[in-house]
mmCIF file of C-alpha atoms in Angstrom:
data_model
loop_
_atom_site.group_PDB
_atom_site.id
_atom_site.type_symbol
_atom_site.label_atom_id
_atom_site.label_comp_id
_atom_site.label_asym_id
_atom_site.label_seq_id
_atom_site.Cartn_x
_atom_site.Cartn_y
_atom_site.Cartn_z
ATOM 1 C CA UNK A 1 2.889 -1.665 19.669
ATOM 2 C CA UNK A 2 -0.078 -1.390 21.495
ATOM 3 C CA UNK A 3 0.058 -5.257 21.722
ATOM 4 C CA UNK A 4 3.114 -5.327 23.468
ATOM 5 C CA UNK A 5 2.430 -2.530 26.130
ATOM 6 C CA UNK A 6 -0.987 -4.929 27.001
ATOM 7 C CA UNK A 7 0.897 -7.627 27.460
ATOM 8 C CA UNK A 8 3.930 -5.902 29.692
ATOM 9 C CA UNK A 9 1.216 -4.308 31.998
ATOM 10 C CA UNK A 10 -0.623 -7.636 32.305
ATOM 11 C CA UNK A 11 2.699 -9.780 33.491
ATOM 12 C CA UNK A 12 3.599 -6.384 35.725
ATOM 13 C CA UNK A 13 -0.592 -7.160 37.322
ATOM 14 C CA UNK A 14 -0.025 -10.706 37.568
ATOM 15 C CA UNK A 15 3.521 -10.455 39.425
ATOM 16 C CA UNK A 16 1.407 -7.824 41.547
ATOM 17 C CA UNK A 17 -1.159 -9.903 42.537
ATOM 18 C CA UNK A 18 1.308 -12.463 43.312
ATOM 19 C CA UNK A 19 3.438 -10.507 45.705
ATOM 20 C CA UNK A 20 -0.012 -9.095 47.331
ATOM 21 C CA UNK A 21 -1.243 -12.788 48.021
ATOM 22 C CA UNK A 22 1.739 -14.187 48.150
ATOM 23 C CA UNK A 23 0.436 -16.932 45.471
ATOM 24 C CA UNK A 24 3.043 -19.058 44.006
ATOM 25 C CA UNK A 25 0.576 -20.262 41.158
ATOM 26 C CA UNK A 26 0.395 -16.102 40.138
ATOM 27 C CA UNK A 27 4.628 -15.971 40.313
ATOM 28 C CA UNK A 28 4.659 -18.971 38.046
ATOM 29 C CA UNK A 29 2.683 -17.723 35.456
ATOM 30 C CA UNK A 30 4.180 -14.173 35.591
ATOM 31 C CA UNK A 31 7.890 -15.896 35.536
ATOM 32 C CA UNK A 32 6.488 -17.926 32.614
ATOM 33 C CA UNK A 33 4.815 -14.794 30.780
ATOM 34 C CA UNK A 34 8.578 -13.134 31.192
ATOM 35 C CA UNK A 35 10.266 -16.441 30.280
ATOM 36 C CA UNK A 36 8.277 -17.497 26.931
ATOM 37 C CA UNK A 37 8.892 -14.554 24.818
ATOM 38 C CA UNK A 38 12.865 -15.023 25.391
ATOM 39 C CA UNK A 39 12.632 -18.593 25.080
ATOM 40 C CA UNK A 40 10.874 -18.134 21.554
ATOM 41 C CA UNK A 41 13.321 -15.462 21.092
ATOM 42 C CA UNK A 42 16.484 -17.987 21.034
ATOM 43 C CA UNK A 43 14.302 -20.660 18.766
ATOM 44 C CA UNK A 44 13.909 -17.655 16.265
ATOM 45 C CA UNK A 45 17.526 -16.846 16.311
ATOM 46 C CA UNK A 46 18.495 -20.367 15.495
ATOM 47 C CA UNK A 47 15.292 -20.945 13.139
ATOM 48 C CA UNK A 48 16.106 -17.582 10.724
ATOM 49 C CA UNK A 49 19.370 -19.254 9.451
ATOM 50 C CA UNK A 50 17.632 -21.703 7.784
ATOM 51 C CA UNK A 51 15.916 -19.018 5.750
ATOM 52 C CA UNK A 52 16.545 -18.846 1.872
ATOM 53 C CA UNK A 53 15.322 -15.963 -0.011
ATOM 54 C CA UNK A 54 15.104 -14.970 -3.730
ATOM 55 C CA UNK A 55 13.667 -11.730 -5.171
ATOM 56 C CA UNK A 56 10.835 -11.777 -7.443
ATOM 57 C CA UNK A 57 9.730 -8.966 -9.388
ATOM 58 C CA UNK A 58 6.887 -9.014 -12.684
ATOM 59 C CA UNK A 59 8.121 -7.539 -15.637
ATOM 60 C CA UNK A 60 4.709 -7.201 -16.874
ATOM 61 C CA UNK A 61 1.485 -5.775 -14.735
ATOM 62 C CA UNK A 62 -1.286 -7.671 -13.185
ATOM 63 C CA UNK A 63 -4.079 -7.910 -15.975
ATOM 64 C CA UNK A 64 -6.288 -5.196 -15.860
ATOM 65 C CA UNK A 65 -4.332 -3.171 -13.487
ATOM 66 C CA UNK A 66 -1.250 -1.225 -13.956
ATOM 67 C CA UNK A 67 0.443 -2.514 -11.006
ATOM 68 C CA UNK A 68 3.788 -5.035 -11.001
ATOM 69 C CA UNK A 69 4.003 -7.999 -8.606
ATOM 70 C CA UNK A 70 7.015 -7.707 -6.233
ATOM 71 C CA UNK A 71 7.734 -9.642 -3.429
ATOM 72 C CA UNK A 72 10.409 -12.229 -1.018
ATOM 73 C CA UNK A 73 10.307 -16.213 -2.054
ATOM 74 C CA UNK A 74 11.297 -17.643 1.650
ATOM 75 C CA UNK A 75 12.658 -21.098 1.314
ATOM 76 C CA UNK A 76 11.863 -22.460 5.481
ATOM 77 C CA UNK A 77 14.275 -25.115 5.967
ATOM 78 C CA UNK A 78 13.877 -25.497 9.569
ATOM 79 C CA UNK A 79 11.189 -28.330 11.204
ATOM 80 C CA UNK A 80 8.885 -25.107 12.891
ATOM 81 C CA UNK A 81 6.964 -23.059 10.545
ATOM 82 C CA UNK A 82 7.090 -19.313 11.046
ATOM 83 C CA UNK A 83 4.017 -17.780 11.971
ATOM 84 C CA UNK A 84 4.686 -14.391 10.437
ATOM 85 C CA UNK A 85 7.677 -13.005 8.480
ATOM 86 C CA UNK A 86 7.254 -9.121 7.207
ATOM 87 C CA UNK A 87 9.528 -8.141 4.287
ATOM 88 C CA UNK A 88 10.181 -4.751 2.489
ATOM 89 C CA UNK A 89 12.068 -4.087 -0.888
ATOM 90 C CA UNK A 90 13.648 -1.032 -2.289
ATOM 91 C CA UNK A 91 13.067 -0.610 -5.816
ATOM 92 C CA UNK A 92 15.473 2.089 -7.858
ATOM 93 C CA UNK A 93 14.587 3.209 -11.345
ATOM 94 C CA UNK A 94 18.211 3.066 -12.751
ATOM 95 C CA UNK A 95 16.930 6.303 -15.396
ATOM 96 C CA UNK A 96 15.244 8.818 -12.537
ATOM 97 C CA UNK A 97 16.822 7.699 -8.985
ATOM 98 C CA UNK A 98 13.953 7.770 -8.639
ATOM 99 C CA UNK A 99 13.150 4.889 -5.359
ATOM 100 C CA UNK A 100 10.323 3.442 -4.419
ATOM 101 C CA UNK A 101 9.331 0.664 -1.400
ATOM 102 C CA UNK A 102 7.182 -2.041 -1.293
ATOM 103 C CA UNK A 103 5.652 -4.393 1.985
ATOM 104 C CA UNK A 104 4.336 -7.869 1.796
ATOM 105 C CA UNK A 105 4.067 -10.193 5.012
ATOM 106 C CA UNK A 106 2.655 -14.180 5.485
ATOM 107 C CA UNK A 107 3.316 -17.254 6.852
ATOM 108 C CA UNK A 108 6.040 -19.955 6.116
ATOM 109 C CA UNK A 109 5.606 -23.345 6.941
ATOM 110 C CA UNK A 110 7.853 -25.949 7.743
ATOM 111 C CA UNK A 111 10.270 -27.301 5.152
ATOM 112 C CA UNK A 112 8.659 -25.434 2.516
ATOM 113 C CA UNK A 113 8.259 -22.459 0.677
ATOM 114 C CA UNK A 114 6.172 -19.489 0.475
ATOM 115 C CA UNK A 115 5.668 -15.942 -2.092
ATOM 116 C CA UNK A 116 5.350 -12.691 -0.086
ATOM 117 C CA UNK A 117 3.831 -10.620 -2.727
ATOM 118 C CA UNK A 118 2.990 -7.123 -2.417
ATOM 119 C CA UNK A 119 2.672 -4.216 -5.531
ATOM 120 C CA UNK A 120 4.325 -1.660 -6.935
ATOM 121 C CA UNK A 121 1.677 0.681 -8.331
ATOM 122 C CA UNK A 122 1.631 2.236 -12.135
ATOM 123 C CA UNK A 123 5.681 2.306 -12.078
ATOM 124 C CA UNK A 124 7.858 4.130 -14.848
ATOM 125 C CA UNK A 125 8.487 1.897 -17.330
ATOM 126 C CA UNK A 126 13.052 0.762 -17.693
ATOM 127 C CA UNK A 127 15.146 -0.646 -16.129
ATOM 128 C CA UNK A 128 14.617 -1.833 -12.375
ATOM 129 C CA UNK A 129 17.178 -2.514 -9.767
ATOM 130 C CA UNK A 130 15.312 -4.575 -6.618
ATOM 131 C CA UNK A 131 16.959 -5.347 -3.275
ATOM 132 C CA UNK A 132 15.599 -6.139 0.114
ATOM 133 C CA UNK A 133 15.347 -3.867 2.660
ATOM 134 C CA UNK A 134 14.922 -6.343 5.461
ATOM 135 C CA UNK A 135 13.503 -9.592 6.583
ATOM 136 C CA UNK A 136 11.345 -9.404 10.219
ATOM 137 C CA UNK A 137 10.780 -13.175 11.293
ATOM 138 C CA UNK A 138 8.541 -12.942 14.073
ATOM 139 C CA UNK A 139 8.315 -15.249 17.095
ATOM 140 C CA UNK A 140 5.037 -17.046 18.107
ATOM 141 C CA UNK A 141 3.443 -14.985 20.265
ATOM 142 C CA UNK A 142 3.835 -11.776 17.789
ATOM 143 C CA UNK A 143 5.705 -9.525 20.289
ATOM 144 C CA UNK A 144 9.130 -9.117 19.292
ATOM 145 C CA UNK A 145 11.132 -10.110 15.729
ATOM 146 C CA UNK A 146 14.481 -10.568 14.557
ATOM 147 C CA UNK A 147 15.881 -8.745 11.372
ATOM 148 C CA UNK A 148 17.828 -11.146 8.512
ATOM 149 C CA UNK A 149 19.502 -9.169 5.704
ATOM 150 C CA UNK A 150 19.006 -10.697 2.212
ATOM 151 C CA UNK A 151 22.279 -9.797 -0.352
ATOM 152 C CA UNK A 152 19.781 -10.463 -3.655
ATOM 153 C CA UNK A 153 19.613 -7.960 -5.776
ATOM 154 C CA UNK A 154 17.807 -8.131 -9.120
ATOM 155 C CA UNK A 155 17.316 -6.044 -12.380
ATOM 156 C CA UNK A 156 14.389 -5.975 -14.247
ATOM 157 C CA UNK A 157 12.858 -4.321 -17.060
ATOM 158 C CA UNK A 158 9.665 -3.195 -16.255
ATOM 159 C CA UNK A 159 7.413 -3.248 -19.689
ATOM 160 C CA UNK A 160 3.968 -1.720 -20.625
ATOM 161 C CA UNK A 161 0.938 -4.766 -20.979
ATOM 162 C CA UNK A 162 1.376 -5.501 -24.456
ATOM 163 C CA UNK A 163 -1.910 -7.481 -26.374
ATOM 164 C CA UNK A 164 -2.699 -9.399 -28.969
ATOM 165 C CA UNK A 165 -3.403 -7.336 -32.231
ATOM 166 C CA UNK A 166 -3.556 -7.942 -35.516
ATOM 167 C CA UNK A 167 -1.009 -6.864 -38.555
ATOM 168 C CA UNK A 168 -0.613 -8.006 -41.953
ATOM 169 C CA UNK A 169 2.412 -7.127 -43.127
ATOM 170 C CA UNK A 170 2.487 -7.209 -47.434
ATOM 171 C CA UNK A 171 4.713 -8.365 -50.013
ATOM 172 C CA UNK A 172 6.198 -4.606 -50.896
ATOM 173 C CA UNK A 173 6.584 -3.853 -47.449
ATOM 174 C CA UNK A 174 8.286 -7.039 -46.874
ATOM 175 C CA UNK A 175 10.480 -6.774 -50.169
ATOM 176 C CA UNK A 176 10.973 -3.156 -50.008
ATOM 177 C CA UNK A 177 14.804 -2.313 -51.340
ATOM 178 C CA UNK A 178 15.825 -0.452 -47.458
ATOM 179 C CA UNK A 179 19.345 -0.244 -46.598
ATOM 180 C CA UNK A 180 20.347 -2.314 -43.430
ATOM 181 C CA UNK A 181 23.577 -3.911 -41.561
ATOM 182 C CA UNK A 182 21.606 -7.096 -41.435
ATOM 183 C CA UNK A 183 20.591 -9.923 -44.132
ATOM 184 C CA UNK A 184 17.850 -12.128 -44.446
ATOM 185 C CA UNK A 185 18.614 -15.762 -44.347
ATOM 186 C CA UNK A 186 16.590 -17.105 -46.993
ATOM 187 C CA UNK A 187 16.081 -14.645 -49.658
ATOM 188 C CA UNK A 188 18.352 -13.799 -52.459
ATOM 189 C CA UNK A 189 18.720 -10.428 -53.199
ATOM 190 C CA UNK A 190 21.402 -7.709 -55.531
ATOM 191 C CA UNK A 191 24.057 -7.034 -52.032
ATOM 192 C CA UNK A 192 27.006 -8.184 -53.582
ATOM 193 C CA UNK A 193 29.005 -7.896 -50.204
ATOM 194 C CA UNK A 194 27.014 -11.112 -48.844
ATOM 195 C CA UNK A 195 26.839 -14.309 -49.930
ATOM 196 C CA UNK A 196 23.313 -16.235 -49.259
ATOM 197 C CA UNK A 197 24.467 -19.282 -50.669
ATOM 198 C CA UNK A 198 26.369 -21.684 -53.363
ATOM 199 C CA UNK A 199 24.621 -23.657 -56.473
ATOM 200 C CA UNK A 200 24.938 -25.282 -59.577
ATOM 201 C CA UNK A 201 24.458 -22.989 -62.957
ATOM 202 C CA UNK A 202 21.348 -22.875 -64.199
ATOM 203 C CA UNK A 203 20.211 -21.308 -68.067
ATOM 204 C CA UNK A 204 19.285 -18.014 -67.395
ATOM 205 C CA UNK A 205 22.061 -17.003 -64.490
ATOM 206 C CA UNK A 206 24.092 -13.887 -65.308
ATOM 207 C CA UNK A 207 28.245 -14.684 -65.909
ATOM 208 C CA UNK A 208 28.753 -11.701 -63.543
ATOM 209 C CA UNK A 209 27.568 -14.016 -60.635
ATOM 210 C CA UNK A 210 29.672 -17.004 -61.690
ATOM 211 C CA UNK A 211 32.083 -17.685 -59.121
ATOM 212 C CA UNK A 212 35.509 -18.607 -60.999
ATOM 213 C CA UNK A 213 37.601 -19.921 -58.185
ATOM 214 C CA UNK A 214 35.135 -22.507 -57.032
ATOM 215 C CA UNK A 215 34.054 -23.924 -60.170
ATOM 216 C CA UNK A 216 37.254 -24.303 -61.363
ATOM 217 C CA UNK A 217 38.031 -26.573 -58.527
ATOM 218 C CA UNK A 218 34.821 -28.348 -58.805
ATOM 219 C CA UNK A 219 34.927 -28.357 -62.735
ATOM 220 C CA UNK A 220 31.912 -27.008 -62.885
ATOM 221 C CA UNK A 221 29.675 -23.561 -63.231
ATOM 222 C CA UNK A 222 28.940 -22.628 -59.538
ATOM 223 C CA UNK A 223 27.167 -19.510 -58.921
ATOM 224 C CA UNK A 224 27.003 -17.018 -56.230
ATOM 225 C CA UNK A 225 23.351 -16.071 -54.717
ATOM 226 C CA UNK A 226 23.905 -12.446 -53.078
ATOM 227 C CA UNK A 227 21.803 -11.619 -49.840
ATOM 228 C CA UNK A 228 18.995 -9.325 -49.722
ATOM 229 C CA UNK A 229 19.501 -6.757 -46.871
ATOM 230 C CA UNK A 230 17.055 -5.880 -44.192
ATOM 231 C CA UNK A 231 16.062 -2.580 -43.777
ATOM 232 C CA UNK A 232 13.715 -1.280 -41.270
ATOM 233 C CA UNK A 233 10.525 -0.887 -43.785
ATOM 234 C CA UNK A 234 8.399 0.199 -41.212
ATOM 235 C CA UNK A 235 8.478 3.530 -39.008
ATOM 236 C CA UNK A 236 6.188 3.883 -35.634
ATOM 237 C CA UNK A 237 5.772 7.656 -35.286
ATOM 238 C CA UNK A 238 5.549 8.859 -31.234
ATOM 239 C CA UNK A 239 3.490 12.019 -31.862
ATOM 240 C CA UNK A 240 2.849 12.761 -29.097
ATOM 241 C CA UNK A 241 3.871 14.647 -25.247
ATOM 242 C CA UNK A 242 3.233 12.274 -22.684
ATOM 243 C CA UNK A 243 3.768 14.886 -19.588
ATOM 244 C CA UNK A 244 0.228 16.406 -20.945
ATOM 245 C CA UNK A 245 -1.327 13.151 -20.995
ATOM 246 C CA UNK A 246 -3.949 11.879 -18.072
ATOM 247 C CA UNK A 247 -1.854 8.652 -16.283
ATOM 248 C CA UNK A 248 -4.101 6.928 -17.620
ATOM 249 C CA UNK A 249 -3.905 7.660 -21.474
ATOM 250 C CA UNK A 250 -0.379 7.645 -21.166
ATOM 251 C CA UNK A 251 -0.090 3.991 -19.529
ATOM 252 C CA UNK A 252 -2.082 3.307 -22.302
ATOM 253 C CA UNK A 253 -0.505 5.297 -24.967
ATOM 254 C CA UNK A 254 2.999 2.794 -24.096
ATOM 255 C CA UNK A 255 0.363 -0.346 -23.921
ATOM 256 C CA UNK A 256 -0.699 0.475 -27.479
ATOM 257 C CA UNK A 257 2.727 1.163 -28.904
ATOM 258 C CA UNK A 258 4.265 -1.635 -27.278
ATOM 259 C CA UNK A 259 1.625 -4.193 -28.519
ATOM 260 C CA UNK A 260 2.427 -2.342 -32.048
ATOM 261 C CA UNK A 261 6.020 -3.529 -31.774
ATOM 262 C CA UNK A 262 5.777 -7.307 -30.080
ATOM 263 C CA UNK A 263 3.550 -7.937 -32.502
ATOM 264 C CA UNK A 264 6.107 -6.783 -35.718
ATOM 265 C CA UNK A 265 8.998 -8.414 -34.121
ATOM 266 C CA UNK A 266 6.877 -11.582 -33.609
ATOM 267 C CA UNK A 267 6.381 -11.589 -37.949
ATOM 268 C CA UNK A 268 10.175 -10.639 -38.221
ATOM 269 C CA UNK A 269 9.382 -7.455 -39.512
ATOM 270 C CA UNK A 270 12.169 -4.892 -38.299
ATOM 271 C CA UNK A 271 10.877 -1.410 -37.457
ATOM 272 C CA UNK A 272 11.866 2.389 -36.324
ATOM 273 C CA UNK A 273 10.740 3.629 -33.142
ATOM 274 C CA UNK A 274 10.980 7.348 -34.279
ATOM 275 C CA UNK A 275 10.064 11.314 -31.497
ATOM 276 C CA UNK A 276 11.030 14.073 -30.721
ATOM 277 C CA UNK A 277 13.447 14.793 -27.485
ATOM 278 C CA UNK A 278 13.848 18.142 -25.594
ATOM 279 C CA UNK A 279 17.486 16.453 -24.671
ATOM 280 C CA UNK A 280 18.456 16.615 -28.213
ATOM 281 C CA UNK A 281 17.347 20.281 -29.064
ATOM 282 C CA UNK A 282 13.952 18.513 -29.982
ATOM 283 C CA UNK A 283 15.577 16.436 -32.655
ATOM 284 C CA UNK A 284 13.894 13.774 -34.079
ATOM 285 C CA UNK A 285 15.361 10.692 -32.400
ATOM 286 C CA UNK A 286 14.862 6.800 -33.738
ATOM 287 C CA UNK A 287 15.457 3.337 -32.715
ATOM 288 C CA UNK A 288 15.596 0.276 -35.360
ATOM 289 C CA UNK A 289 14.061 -2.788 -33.344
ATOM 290 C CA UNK A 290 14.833 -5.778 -35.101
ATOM 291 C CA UNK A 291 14.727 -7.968 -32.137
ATOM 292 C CA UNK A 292 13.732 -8.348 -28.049
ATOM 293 C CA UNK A 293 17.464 -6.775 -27.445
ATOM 294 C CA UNK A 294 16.893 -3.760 -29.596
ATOM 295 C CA UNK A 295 13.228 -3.211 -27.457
ATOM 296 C CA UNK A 296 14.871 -4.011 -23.988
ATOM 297 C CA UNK A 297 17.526 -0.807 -25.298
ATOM 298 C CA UNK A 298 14.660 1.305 -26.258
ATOM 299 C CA UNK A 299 12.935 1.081 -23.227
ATOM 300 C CA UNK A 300 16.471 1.942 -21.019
ATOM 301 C CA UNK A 301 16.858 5.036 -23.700
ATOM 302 C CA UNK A 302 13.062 6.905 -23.786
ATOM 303 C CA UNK A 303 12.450 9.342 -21.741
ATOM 304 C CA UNK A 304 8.813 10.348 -21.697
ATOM 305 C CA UNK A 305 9.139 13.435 -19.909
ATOM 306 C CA UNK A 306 11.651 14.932 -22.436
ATOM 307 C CA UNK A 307 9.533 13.579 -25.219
ATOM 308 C CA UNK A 308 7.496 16.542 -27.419
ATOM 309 C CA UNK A 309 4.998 16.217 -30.350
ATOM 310 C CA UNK A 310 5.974 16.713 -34.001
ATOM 311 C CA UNK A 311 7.181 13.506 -34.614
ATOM 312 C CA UNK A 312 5.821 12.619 -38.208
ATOM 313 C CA UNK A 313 6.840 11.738 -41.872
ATOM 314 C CA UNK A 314 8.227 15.069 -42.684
ATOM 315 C CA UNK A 315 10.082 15.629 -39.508
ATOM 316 C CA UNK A 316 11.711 12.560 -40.362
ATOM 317 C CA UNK A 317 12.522 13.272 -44.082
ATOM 318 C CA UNK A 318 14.180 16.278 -42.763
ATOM 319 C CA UNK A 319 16.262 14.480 -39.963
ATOM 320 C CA UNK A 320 17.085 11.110 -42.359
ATOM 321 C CA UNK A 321 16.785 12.564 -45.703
ATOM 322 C CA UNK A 322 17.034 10.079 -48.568
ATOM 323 C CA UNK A 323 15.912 7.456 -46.114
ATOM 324 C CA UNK A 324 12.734 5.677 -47.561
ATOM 325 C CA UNK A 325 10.519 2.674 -45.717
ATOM 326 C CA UNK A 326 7.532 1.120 -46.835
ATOM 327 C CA UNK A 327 4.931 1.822 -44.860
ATOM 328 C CA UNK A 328 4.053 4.220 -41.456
ATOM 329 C CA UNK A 329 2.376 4.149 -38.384
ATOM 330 C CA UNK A 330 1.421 7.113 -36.375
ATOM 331 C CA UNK A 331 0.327 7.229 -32.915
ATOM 332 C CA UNK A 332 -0.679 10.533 -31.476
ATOM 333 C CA UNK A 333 -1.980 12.058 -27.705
ATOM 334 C CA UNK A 334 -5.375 11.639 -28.606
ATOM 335 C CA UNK A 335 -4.663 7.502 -29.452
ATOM 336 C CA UNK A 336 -5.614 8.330 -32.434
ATOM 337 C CA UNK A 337 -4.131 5.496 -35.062
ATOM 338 C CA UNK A 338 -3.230 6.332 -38.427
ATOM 339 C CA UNK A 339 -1.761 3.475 -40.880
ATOM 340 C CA UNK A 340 -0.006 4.945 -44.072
ATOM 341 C CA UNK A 341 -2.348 8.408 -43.695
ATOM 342 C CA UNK A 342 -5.554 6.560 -42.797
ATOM 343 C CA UNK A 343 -6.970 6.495 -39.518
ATOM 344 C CA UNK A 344 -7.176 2.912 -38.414
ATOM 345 C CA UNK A 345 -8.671 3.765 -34.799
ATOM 346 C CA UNK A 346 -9.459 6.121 -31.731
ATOM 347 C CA UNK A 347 -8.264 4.171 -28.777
ATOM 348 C CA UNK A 348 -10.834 4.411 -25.826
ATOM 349 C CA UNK A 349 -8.243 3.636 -22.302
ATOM 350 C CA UNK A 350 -11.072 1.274 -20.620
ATOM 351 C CA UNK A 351 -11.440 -0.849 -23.660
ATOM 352 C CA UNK A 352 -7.518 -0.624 -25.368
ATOM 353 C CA UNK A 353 -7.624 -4.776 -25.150
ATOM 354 C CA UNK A 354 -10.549 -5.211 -26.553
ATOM 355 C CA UNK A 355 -9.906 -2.775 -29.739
ATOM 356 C CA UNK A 356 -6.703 -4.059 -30.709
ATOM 357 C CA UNK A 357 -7.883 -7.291 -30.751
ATOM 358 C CA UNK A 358 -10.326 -6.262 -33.728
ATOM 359 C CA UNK A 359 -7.841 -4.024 -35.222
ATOM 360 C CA UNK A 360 -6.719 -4.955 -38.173
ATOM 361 C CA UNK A 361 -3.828 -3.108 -40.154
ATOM 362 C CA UNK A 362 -2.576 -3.646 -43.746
ATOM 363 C CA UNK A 363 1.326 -2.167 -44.021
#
């Protein structure tokens, strides 16, 4: 601002001084101080439609910060670089309404292309709808700008920092007889309403799994391996109230938790997110992740601020009852870890990376 009243009082001087001394060379240069801005003013008007922009937005934080990357790709297509370009985007949590802007600014060059980054600090963690607010492309002498609406919008899920950690996941955990809607592909199991696969009898098979119709077309014994189902053998208890949490044990408390869960899905080992919700009279809510859709839905669903403590294995006997797993996990609001009733771990917030990496849990 104060840039442009400078430079309007010193072409108002100059034009002065050349009406008081009647000097031609003084009119020039004030004509040319009044002409130059305008004349860069059509060259930007021309230049801007050459613009392409695309959204970009971090799903995951910068390491060791909790803040996202957001920012303007600008595609120059034009022969004259720009020498500054200022862009703002809106970003709406699509839980809350809750909105939130963010500023970046730089330089494009010619034919090429250039990230305007700037950050979104410690966001809620869901689903993410981007758009941008407006494009400024500034001409070269910085005084006045042109505005160029970008129609991108983008969703994105906006996860905690998730680290490597280490889980072994045993044989009866693995085998453990859980009802699911799924089946694995490989092992056989005592599901009679899925088929796993078709051999050859061999001494030792039972008649009941003889399959009549096919052998007698093939005129010989063929028997039926049934599926094993997959269950979710495993259940991550939430204990815990996050709106009486620092910021910064909570960020971490959804770090911890989420590392828990990539790192289960990663050894195909399906899993119940289970808490507690003031929304549902306090009931104790779950979510079986068996794959990157099923965490994508949980993170659209929780709500930490209507989340409440209590969530543990007898809350959830009450809620499910007849519903067994294998094995439990139990994260609390003190990070306190506890694997099938032992505690595994007190989580420390400034060294969370380092301490799951030594972690080691048996389920």
């Amino acid at each position: 601002m104060w840039k442009n009243i400078w430079y309007v009082l010193g072409t108002v001087g100059i034009f002065y001084l050349a009406v008081l001394y009647k000097s031609r060379g003084l009119m020039a240069v004030s004509f040319t101080a009044v002409l130059l801005p305008l004349f860069f003013l059509c060259m930007l008007t021309y230049m801007r439609k050459r613009l392409e922009c695309e959204l970009l937005f971090c799903s995951y934080p910068i390491e060791n910060t909790a803040d996202y990357q957001v920012g303007l790709r600008v595609e120059n297509k034009s022969p004259v670089y720009f020498p500054r370009v200022q862009v703002k985007m809106e970003l709406l949590n699509m839980a809350t309404g809750k909105k939130q802007w963010v500023k970046a600014k730089g330089k494009v060059p010619s034919g090429e292309a250039a990230e305007l980054i700037g950050r979104l600090g410690e966001p809620e963690f869901g689903l993410w709808q981007a758009s941008c607010s407006y494009v400024r492309c500034y001409e070269w002498m910085g005084f006045l700008y042109l505005r160029t609406k970008v129609q991108d919008q983008k969703q994105v899920m906006v996860f905690p920092a998730a680290y490597a950690t280490n889980i072994k996941i045993g044989i009866r955990t693995r085998l453990f007889l859980s009802d699911g809607e799924q089946y694995h592909p490989q092992i056989s199991g005592d599901d009679p309403s899925e088929t796993l696969k078709l051999r050859e009898y061999q001494n030792g098979d039972r008649p009941s799994r003889i399959h009549w119709k096919i052998s007698a077309k093939n005129d010989t014994l063929i028997v039926a391996e049934m599926s094993m189902p997959v269950g979710c053998n495993v259940v991550i208890f939430l204990d815990t109230q996050p709106s009486a949490m620092g910021k910064k044990e909570s960020r971490v408390y959804w770090e911890i938790l989420h590392s828990l869960s990539q790192e289960l899905l990663a050894q195909e080992c399906a899993h119940y997110l289970a808490w507690r919700d003031k929304r549902y009279q306090e009931l104790l809510c779950r979510k079986a992740v068996r794959g990157t859709e099923d965490l994508l839905d949980f993170w659209c669903e929780i709500f930490p601020g209507k989340m409440e403590k209590g969530a543990d294995p007898e809350a959830y006997g009450k809620a499910f009852p007849g519903e067994a797993y294998a094995s439990q996990i139990v994260l609390n609001h003190k990070l306190e870890l506890y694997c099938n009733h032992k505690l595994e771990a007190v989580i420390k917030p400034e060294k969370v990376k380092e301490q799951l990496a030594e972690l080691e849990l048996l389920l």
